[in-house]
Short mmCIF file of C-alpha atoms and ligand atoms in Angstrom, two decimals:
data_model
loop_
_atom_site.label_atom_id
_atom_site.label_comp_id
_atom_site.label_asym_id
_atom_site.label_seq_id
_atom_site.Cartn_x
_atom_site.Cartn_y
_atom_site.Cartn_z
CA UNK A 1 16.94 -5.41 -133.84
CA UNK A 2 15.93 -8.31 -131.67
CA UNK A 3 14.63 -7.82 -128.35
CA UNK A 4 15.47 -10.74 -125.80
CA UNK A 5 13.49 -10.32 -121.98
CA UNK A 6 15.53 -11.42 -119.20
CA UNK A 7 13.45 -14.57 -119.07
CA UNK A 8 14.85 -15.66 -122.69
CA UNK A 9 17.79 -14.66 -121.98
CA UNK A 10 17.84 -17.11 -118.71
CA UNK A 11 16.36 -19.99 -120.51
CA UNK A 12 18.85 -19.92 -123.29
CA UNK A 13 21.60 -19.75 -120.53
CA UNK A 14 19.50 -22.80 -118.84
CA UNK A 15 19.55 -24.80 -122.83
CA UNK A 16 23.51 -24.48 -122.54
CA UNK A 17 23.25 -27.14 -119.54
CA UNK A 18 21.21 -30.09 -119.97
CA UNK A 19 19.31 -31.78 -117.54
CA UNK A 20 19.13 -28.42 -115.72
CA UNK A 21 15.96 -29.00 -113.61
CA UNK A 22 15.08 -24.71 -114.35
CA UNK A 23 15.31 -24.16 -110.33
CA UNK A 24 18.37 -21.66 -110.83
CA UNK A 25 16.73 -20.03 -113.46
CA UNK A 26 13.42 -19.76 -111.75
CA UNK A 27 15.80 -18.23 -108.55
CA UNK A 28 16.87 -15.58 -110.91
CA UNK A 29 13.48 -14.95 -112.24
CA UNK A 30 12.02 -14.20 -108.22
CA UNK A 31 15.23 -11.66 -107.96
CA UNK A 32 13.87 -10.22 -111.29
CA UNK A 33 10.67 -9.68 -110.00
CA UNK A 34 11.69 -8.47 -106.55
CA UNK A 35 13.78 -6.22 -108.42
CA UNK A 36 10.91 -4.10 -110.01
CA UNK A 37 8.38 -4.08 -107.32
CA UNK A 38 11.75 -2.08 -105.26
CA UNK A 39 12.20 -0.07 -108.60
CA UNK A 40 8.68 0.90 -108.41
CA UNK A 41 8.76 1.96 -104.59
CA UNK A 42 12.18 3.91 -104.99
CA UNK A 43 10.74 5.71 -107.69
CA UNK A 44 7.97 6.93 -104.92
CA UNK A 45 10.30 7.61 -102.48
CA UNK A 46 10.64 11.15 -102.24
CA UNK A 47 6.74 10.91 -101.29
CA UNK A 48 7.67 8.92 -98.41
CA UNK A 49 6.83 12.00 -96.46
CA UNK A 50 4.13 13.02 -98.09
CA UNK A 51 2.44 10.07 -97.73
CA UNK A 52 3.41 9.07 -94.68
CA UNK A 53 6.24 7.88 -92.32
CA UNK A 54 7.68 4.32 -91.34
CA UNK A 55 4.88 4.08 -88.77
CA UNK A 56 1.96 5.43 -90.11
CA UNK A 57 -0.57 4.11 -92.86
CA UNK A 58 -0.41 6.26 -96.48
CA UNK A 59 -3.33 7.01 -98.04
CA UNK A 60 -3.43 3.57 -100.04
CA UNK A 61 -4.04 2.23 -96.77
CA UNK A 62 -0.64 0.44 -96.48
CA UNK A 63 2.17 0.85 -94.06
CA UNK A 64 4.79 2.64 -94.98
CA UNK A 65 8.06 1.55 -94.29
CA UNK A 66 11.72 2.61 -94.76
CA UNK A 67 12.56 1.74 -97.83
CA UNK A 68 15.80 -0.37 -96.80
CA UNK A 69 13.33 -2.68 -94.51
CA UNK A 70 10.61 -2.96 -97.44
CA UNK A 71 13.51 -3.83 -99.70
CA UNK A 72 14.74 -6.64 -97.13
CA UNK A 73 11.44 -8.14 -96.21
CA UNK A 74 9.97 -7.92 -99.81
CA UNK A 75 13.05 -10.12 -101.00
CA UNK A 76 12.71 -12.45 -97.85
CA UNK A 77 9.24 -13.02 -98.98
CA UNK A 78 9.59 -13.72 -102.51
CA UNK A 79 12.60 -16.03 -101.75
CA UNK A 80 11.09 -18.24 -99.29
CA UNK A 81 8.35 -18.95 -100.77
CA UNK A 82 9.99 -19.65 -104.01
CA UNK A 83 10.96 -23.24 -103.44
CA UNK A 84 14.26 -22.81 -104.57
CA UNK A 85 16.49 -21.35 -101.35
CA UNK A 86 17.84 -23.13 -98.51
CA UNK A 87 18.93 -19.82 -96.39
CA UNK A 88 18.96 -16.25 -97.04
CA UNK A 89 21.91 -14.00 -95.02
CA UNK A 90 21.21 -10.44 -95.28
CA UNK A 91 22.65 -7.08 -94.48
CA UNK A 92 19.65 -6.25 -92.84
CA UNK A 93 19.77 -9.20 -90.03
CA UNK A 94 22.38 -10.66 -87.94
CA UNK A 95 21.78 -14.17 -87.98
CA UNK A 96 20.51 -16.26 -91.26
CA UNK A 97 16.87 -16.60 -92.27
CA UNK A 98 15.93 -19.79 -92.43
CA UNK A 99 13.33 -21.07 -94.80
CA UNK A 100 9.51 -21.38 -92.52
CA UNK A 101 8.61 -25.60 -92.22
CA UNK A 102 5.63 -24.99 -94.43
CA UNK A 103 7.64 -24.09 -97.31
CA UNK A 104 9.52 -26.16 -99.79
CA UNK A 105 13.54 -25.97 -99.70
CA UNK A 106 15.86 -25.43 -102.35
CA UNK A 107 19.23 -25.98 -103.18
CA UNK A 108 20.63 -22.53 -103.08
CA UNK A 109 21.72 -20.05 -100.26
CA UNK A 110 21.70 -16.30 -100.88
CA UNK A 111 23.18 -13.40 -99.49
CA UNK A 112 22.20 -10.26 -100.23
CA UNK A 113 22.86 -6.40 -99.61
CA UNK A 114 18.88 -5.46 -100.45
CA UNK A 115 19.13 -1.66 -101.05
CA UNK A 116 22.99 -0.34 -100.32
CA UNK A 117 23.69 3.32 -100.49
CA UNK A 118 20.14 3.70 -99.14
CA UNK A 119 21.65 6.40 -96.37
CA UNK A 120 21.89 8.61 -100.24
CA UNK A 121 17.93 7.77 -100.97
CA UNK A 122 17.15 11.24 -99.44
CA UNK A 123 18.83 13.08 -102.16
CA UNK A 124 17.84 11.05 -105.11
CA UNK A 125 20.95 9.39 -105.52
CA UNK A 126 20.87 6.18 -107.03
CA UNK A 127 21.07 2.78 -104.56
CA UNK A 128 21.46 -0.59 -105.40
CA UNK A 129 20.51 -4.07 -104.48
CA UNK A 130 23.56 -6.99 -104.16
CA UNK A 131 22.46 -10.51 -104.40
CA UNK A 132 25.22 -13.51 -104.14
CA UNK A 133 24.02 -17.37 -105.44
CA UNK A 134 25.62 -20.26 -103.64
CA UNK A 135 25.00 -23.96 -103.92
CA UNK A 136 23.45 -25.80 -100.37
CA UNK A 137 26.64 -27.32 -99.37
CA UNK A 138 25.52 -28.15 -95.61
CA UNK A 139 24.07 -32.21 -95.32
CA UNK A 140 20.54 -31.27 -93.16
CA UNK A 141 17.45 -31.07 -94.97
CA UNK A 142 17.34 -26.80 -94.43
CA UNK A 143 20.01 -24.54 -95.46
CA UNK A 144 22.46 -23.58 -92.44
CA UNK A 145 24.48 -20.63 -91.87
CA UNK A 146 27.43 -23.22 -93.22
CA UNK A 147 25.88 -22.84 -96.55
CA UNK A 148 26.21 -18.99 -96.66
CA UNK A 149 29.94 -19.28 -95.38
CA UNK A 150 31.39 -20.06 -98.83
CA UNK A 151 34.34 -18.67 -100.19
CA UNK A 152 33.48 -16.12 -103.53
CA UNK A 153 35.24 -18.16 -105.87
CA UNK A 154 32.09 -20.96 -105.09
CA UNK A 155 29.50 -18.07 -105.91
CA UNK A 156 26.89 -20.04 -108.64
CA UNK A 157 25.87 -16.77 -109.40
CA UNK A 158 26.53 -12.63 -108.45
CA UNK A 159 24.74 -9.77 -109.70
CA UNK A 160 23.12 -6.13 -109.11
CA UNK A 161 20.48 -4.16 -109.25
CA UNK A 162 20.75 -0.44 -109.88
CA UNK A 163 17.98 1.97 -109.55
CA UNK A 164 19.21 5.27 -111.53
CA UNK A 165 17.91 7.18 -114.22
CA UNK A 166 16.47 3.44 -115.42
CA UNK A 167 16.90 0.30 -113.19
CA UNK A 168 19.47 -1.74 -114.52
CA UNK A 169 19.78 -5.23 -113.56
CA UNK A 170 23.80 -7.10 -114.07
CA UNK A 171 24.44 -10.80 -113.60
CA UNK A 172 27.09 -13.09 -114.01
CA UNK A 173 27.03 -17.12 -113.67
CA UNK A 174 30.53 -17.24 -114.44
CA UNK A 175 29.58 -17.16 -118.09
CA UNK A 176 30.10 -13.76 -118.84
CA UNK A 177 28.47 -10.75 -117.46
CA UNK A 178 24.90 -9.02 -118.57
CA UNK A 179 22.66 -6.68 -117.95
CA UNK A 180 19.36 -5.94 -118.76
CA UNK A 181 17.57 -2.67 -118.48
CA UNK A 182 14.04 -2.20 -116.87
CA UNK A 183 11.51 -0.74 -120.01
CA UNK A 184 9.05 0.40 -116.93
CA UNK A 185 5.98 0.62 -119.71
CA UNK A 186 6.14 -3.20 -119.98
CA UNK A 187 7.46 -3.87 -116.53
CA UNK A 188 10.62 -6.45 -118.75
CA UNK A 189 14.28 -6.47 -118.11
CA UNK A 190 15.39 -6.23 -121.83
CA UNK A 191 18.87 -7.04 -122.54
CA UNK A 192 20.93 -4.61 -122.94
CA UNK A 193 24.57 -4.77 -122.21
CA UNK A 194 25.81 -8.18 -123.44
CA UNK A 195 29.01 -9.30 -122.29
CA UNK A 196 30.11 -6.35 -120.65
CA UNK A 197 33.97 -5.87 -120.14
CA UNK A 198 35.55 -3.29 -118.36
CA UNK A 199 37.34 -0.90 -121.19
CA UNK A 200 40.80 0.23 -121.09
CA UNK A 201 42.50 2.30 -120.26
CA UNK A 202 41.25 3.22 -116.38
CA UNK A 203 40.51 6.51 -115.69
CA UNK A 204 38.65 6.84 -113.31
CA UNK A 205 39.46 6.51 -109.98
CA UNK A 206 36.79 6.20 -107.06
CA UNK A 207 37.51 6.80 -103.00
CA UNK A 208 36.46 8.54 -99.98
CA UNK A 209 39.35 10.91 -99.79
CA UNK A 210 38.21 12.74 -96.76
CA UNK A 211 39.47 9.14 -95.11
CA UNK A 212 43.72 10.14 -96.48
CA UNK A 213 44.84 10.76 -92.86
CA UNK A 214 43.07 7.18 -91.48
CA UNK A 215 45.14 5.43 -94.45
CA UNK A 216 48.37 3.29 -94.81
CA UNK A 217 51.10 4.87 -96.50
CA UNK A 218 50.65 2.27 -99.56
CA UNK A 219 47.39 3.40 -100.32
CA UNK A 220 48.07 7.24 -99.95
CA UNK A 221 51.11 7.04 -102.30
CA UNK A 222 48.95 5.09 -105.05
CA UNK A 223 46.11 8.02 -104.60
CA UNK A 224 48.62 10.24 -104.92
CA UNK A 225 49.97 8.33 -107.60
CA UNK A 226 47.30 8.62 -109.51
CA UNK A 227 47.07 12.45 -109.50
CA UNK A 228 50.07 13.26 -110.60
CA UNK A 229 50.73 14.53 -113.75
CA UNK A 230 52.43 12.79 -116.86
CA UNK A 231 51.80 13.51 -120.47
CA UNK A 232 52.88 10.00 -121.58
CA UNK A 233 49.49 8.49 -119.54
CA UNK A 234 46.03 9.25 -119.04
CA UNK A 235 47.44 10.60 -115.41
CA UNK A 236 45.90 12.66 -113.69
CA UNK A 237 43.08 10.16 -113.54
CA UNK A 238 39.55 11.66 -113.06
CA UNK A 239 37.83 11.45 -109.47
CA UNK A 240 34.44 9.86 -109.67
CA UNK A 241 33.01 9.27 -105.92
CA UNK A 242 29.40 8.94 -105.41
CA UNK A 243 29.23 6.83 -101.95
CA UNK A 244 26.70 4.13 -103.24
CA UNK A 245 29.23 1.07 -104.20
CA UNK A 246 26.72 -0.28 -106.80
CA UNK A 247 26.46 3.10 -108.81
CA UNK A 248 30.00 3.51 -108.44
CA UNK A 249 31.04 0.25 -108.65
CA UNK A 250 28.36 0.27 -112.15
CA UNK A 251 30.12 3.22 -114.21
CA UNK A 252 33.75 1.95 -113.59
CA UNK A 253 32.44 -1.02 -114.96
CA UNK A 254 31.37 0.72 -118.37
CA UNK A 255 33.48 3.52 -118.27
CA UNK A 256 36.92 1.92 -116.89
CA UNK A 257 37.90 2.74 -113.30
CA UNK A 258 39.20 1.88 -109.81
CA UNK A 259 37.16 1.61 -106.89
CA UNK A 260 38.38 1.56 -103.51
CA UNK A 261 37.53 1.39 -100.09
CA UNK A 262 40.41 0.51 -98.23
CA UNK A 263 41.18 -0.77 -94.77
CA UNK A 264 41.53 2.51 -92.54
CA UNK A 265 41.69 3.90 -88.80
CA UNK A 266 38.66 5.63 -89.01
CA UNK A 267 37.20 3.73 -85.97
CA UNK A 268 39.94 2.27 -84.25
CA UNK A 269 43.72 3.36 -84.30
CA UNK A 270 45.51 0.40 -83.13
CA UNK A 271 43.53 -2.19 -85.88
CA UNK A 272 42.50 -0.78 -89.60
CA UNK A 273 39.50 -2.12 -90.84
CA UNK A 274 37.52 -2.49 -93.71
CA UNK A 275 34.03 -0.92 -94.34
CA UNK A 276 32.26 -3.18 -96.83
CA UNK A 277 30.74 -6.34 -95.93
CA UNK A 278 32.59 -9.30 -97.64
CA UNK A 279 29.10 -11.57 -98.00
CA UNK A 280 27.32 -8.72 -99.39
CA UNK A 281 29.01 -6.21 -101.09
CA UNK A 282 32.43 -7.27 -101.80
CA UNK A 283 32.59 -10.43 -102.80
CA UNK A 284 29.54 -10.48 -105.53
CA UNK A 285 30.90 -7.06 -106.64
CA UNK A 286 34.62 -9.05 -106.89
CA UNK A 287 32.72 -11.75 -109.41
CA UNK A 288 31.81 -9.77 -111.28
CA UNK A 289 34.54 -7.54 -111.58
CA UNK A 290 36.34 -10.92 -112.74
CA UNK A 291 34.17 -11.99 -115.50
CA UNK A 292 34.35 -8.72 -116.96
CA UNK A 293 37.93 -9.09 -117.13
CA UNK A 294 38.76 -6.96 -113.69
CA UNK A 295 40.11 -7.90 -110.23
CA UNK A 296 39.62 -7.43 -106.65
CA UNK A 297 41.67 -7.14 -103.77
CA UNK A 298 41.81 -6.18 -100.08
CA UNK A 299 45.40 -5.07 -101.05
CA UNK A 300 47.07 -8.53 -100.02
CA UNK A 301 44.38 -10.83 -100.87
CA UNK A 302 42.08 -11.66 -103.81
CA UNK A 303 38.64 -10.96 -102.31
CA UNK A 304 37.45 -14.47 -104.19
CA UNK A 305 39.48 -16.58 -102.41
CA UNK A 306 38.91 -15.54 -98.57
CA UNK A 307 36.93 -18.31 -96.45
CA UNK A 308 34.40 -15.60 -94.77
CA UNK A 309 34.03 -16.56 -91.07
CA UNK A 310 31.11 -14.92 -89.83
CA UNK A 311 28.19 -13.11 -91.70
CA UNK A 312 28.94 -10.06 -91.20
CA UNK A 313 32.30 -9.97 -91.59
CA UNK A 314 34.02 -6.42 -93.24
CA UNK A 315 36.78 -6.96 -95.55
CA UNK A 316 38.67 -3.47 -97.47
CA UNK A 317 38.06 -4.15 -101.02
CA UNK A 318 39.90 -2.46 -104.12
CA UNK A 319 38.23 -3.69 -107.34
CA UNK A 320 38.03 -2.70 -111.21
CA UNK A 321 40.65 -2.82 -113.79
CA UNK A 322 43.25 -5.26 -113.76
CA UNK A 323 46.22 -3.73 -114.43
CA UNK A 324 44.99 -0.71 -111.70
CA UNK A 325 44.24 -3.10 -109.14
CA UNK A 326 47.64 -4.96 -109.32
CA UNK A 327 49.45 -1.62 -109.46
CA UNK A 328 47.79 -0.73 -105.63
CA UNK A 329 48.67 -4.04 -104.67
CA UNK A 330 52.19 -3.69 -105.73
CA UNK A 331 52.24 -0.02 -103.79
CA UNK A 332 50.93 -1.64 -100.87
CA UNK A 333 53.89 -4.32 -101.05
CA UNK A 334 56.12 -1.14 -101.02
CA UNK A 335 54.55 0.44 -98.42
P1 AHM B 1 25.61 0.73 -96.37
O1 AHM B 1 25.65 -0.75 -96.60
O2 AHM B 1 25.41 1.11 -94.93
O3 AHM B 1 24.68 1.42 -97.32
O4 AHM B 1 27.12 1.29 -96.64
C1 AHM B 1 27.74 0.92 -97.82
C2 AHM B 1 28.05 2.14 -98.63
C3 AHM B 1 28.49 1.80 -100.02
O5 AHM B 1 27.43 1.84 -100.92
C4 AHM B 1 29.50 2.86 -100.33
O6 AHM B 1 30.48 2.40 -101.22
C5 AHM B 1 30.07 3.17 -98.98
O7 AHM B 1 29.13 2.79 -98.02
C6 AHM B 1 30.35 4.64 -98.81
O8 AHM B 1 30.92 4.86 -97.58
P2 AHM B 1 31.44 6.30 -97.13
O9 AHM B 1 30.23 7.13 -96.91
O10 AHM B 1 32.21 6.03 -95.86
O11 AHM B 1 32.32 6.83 -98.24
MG1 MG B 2 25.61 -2.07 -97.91
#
């Protein structure tokens, strides 16, 4: 059997476009890297009160922090000094980081979820990080929040990190979609789900049904839809919610399955809203669905082709197989 790292596997992808200077590929590599030193701390983070709280020193001698803010500032720091971003948006603060004058800038922006789910981390539930990949578009010499504010269908690259039973790390650069699991006694992302594609049929189905009476009618009669029972189809479909969109949003991928999280009145009667952030979650999720031969929606919309306006901008997203996804958005044209 041959084994191919994550590095090989990223230079061969770099071979397939000459006169590619190796900058994206290096990009990659940092989120590769950040991506194990946060596998290694998640592992330890049941100890987190053993060894000591956000504020106080463990007995390495290091502050501990919440593992959501070591996740953020751990892939700040390995992307700015990098040489190879512009900007960096991320869940984890309002406005854009911009790239310090005493570092070099690249020609990439990223956005990035850096551990999602991580309200689950108490309970050993598995969280994820999102990264999206866009090209500089903005004319300065540093990156801008203009360069962040590109619609999903510009996205160079999109991919995820899940920290489970093993880390698994997916990618797509429109080429395809791959992942590569962590062999932790070597500390190498080893391919090991080449071209993935969502199977078929979809049976799974994935929602926060405690949220039916904050719904549209649409979406209730699709859920409902999709419980009832006929022989002819794989109906009922099985319910599959864990609440951490990269897990969930990981085994519909290999298993076949719907996600959704659709816009509801949870919050505010008189204006439905989405949950999931469009920069960070959504639209890298929506890529990748794509090039593993899925969709996304909000229900009206395909999530790739929405200009985001602001950063942090929430968007209802309802992504996975095909077929599934155009079915909801048919029930939501029936109302
Ligand atoms: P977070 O970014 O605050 O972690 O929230 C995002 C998470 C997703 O991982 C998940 O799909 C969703 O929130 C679950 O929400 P809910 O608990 O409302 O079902
Ligand atoms: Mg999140």
């Amino acid at each position: 059997m041959k084994i191919k790292t994550i590095e090989q596997h990223i230079l061969d992808q770099q071979r397939k476009f000459p006169g590619a200077s190796g900058e994206f590929s290096g990009l990659l590599y940092d989120i590769a890297l950040a991506a194990k030193m946060i596998a290694k701390q998640v592992n330890r983070a049941g100890l987190a009160n053993i060894l000591g709280s956000t504020d106080e020193i463990n007995i390495q001698g290091e502050v501990v922090q919440k593992m959501d803010k070591y996740a953020n500032e751990l892939l700040i720091n390995i992307l700015t000094h990098g040489g190879k971003v512009c900007a960096i948006a991320s869940e984890e603060n309002e406005n854009i980081v911009e790239i310090h004058e005493d570092y070099l800038v690249g020609k990439y922006a990223v956005s990035m979820d850096p551990l999602d789910g991580s309200s689950n981390i108490g309970a050993n539930v598995s969280v994820g990080t999102i990264f999206s990949i866009h090209r500089k578009v903005g004319k300065g010499y540093r990156g801008s929040e203009e360069d962040c504010l590109q619609k999903g269908s510009h996205q160079a690259c999109a991919g995820y990190v899940i920290y489970g039973s093993s880390t698994m790390l997916v990618y797509t650069t429109g080429t395809g979609v791959h992942g590569f699991t962590l062999d932790p006694s070597v500390g190498e992302f080893i391919l090991s789900h080449e071209n993935i594609h969502i199977p078929e049929p979809c049976k799974i189905y994935s929602v926060n049904e405690g949220n039916y009476n904050y719904w549209n009618e649409g979406t209730k009669k699709y859920v409902n839809y999709l419980k009832e029972v006929d022989k002819a189809s794989v109906r009922p479909y099985t319910l599959r919610y864990i609440g951490s969109l990269v897990s969930d949003f990981h085994r519909n991928l290999l298993y076949g399955g719907i996600f959704l999280y659709p816009a509801d009145h949870k919050k505010d009667l008189s204006k439905p809203e989405g949950k999931l952030r469009l920069l960070f979650e959504a639209a890298p999720i929506a890529f990748i669905a794509e090039q593993a031969g899925g969709y996304a929606t909000t229900g009206t919309q395909r999530i790739l082709d929405i200009e985001p306006e602001h950063l942090h901008q929430r968007v209802p997203l309802v992504v996975g197989n095909k077929t599934e996804v155009l079915r909801y958005e048919d029930f939501l044209r029936r109302g």
